[in-house]
Amino acid sequence: MTGWRVGFAVAEEEIISGMAKVISQTTSNLTAVSQYAAIEALTGPQDSIETMRQAFEERLNTIYPLLNKVPGFEVIKPQGAFYLFPNVKKAMEMKGYTDVTAFTTAILEEVGVALVTGAGFGAPENVRLSYATDLDTLKDAVNRLKAFMEK
């Protein structure tokens, strides 16, 4: 259910009340479909979870060392995410960029790889690259990033 933004919290009433005020002004409410899907995900068969975990682990273990070979990209191996969050400060300097949005836009336009800037996550010198896709696509994306940096 990646990306569905379904979750729950257990806390004292005062904390939940504060959380409810924030969520009512940001994401509003979930669709009934999302809520029923979440119930099924939590109460239905769980046998696919290990298969998915192994697939994500394989992708990470394949893509992490490759992305670390892209000039200027400094990557820390995540412990529980489906994306990598490399620092690209050196990469931007190498290519003459001072703005991460301009840098990611150039990458998208020149080699067709979409990266999310880290500014919204409090890390303006980082970019987010999801590995929630197949290995061939990931390898191709890293090769394109490498070509962009070596051009």
CSV table of C-alpha atoms in Angstrom, one decimal:
chain,number,residue,atom,x,y,z
A,1,MET,CA,0.0,0.0,0.0
A,2,THR,CA,3.0,2.2,-0.6
A,3,GLY,CA,1.9,5.8,-1.2
A,4,TRP,CA,-1.7,5.4,0.1
A,5,ARG,CA,-0.9,7.4,3.2
A,6,VAL,CA,-2.9,5.2,5.5
A,7,GLY,CA,-1.8,4.9,9.1
A,8,PHE,CA,-2.9,4.8,12.7
A,9,ALA,CA,-1.7,6.1,16.0
A,10,VAL,CA,-2.1,5.0,19.6
A,11,ALA,CA,-1.7,7.8,22.1
A,12,GLU,CA,-3.4,9.7,24.9
A,13,GLU,CA,-6.5,11.6,23.9
A,14,GLU,CA,-4.9,15.0,24.1
A,15,ILE,CA,-2.2,14.0,21.6
A,16,ILE,CA,-4.7,12.3,19.2
A,17,SER,CA,-6.8,15.5,19.4
A,18,GLY,CA,-3.9,17.6,18.4
A,19,MET,CA,-3.0,15.2,15.6
A,20,ALA,CA,-6.6,15.2,14.3
A,21,LYS,CA,-6.5,19.0,14.1
A,22,VAL,CA,-3.4,18.9,12.0
A,23,ILE,CA,-4.6,16.1,9.7
A,24,SER,CA,-7.9,17.8,9.1
A,25,GLN,CA,-6.1,20.7,7.6
A,26,THR,CA,-3.6,18.8,5.6
A,27,THR,CA,-4.7,15.5,4.1
A,28,SER,CA,-8.4,15.6,5.2
A,29,ASN,CA,-10.0,12.2,5.1
A,30,LEU,CA,-9.2,8.9,3.5
A,31,THR,CA,-11.4,7.3,1.0
A,32,ALA,CA,-13.4,4.3,2.1
A,33,VAL,CA,-11.5,2.2,-0.4
A,34,SER,CA,-8.2,3.1,1.3
A,35,GLN,CA,-9.7,2.3,4.7
A,36,TYR,CA,-11.0,-1.1,3.7
A,37,ALA,CA,-7.7,-1.9,1.9
A,38,ALA,CA,-5.8,-1.1,5.1
A,39,ILE,CA,-8.1,-3.4,7.1
A,40,GLU,CA,-7.5,-6.2,4.6
A,41,ALA,CA,-3.8,-5.6,4.6
A,42,LEU,CA,-3.6,-5.9,8.4
A,43,THR,CA,-6.0,-8.8,8.8
A,44,GLY,CA,-5.6,-10.7,5.6
A,45,PRO,CA,-3.0,-13.2,4.5
A,46,GLN,CA,0.5,-12.1,5.4
A,47,ASP,CA,2.6,-14.5,3.3
A,48,SER,CA,3.4,-11.9,0.7
A,49,ILE,CA,5.2,-9.6,3.2
A,50,GLU,CA,8.4,-11.7,3.3
A,51,THR,CA,8.5,-12.0,-0.5
A,52,MET,CA,8.1,-8.2,-0.8
A,53,ARG,CA,10.7,-7.6,1.9
A,54,GLN,CA,13.2,-9.8,0.0
A,55,ALA,CA,12.5,-8.1,-3.3
A,56,PHE,CA,13.2,-4.7,-1.7
A,57,GLU,CA,16.3,-5.9,-0.1
A,58,GLU,CA,17.6,-7.3,-3.4
A,59,ARG,CA,16.9,-4.0,-5.1
A,60,LEU,CA,18.6,-2.0,-2.4
A,61,ASN,CA,21.7,-4.3,-2.3
A,62,THR,CA,21.9,-4.0,-6.1
A,63,ILE,CA,21.3,-0.3,-6.5
A,64,TYR,CA,23.1,1.1,-3.5
A,65,PRO,CA,26.7,0.2,-4.6
A,66,LEU,CA,25.9,1.3,-8.2
A,67,LEU,CA,24.6,4.7,-7.1
A,68,ASN,CA,27.6,5.2,-5.0
A,69,LYS,CA,29.7,5.0,-8.2
A,70,VAL,CA,27.9,8.0,-9.7
A,71,PRO,CA,30.4,10.9,-9.6
A,72,GLY,CA,29.4,13.3,-6.8
A,73,PHE,CA,26.7,11.2,-5.3
A,74,GLU,CA,27.2,10.3,-1.6
A,75,VAL,CA,24.8,7.7,-0.5
A,76,ILE,CA,24.1,6.3,3.0
A,77,LYS,CA,22.5,2.8,3.0
A,78,PRO,CA,19.0,3.1,4.4
A,79,GLN,CA,17.8,0.7,7.1
A,80,GLY,CA,14.1,0.7,6.4
A,81,ALA,CA,13.0,2.7,3.4
A,82,PHE,CA,12.1,2.1,-0.2
A,83,TYR,CA,14.2,5.0,-1.5
A,84,LEU,CA,17.8,6.2,-1.4
A,85,PHE,CA,18.5,9.7,-0.3
A,86,PRO,CA,22.0,10.7,-1.7
A,87,ASN,CA,23.7,14.0,-0.9
A,88,VAL,CA,24.3,15.6,-4.3
A,89,LYS,CA,26.2,18.7,-3.2
A,90,LYS,CA,29.4,17.6,-4.9
A,91,ALA,CA,27.5,16.5,-8.0
A,92,MET,CA,25.9,19.9,-8.3
A,93,GLU,CA,29.2,21.6,-7.9
A,94,MET,CA,30.8,19.4,-10.5
A,95,LYS,CA,28.0,20.3,-13.0
A,96,GLY,CA,27.9,24.0,-12.0
A,97,TYR,CA,24.6,24.0,-10.2
A,98,THR,CA,23.8,25.8,-6.9
A,99,ASP,CA,20.1,25.0,-6.9
A,100,VAL,CA,18.9,21.4,-6.4
A,101,THR,CA,15.7,22.0,-8.3
A,102,ALA,CA,17.6,23.2,-11.3
A,103,PHE,CA,19.9,20.2,-11.0
A,104,THR,CA,17.0,17.7,-10.8
A,105,THR,CA,15.2,19.4,-13.7
A,106,ALA,CA,18.3,19.2,-15.9
A,107,ILE,CA,18.6,15.5,-15.1
A,108,LEU,CA,15.0,14.9,-15.9
A,109,GLU,CA,15.2,16.8,-19.2
A,110,GLU,CA,18.5,15.4,-20.3
A,111,VAL,CA,18.4,11.8,-19.3
A,112,GLY,CA,14.8,11.2,-18.2
A,113,VAL,CA,15.4,10.3,-14.6
A,114,ALA,CA,13.0,11.8,-12.0
A,115,LEU,CA,14.4,12.7,-8.6
A,116,VAL,CA,12.6,14.4,-5.8
A,117,THR,CA,14.5,17.2,-4.1
A,118,GLY,CA,15.2,16.8,-0.4
A,119,ALA,CA,14.1,20.3,0.4
A,120,GLY,CA,10.7,19.2,1.6
A,121,PHE,CA,12.4,16.7,3.9
A,122,GLY,CA,14.7,19.2,5.5
A,123,ALA,CA,17.7,18.1,3.4
A,124,PRO,CA,18.1,20.6,0.5
A,125,GLU,CA,21.4,19.0,-0.7
A,126,ASN,CA,19.8,15.6,-1.1
A,127,VAL,CA,17.6,13.9,-3.7
A,128,ARG,CA,15.2,11.0,-3.3
A,129,LEU,CA,15.3,8.1,-5.6
A,130,SER,CA,12.7,5.4,-5.1
A,131,TYR,CA,13.7,1.7,-5.6
A,132,ALA,CA,10.1,0.6,-5.6
A,133,THR,CA,10.4,-0.6,-9.2
A,134,ASP,CA,12.1,-3.5,-11.1
A,135,LEU,CA,15.8,-4.0,-11.1
A,136,ASP,CA,16.3,-3.3,-14.8
A,137,THR,CA,14.6,0.1,-14.5
A,138,LEU,CA,16.8,0.9,-11.5
A,139,LYS,CA,20.0,-0.1,-13.2
A,140,ASP,CA,19.0,1.9,-16.3
A,141,ALA,CA,18.3,5.0,-14.2
A,142,VAL,CA,21.6,4.8,-12.4
A,143,ASN,CA,23.4,4.4,-15.8
A,144,ARG,CA,21.6,7.5,-17.0
A,145,LEU,CA,22.6,9.4,-13.9
A,146,LYS,CA,26.2,8.3,-14.4
A,147,ALA,CA,26.1,9.4,-18.0
A,148,PHE,CA,24.7,12.8,-17.0
A,149,MET,CA,27.5,13.3,-14.5
A,150,GLU,CA,30.2,12.1,-16.9
A,151,LYS,CA,29.1,14.3,-19.8
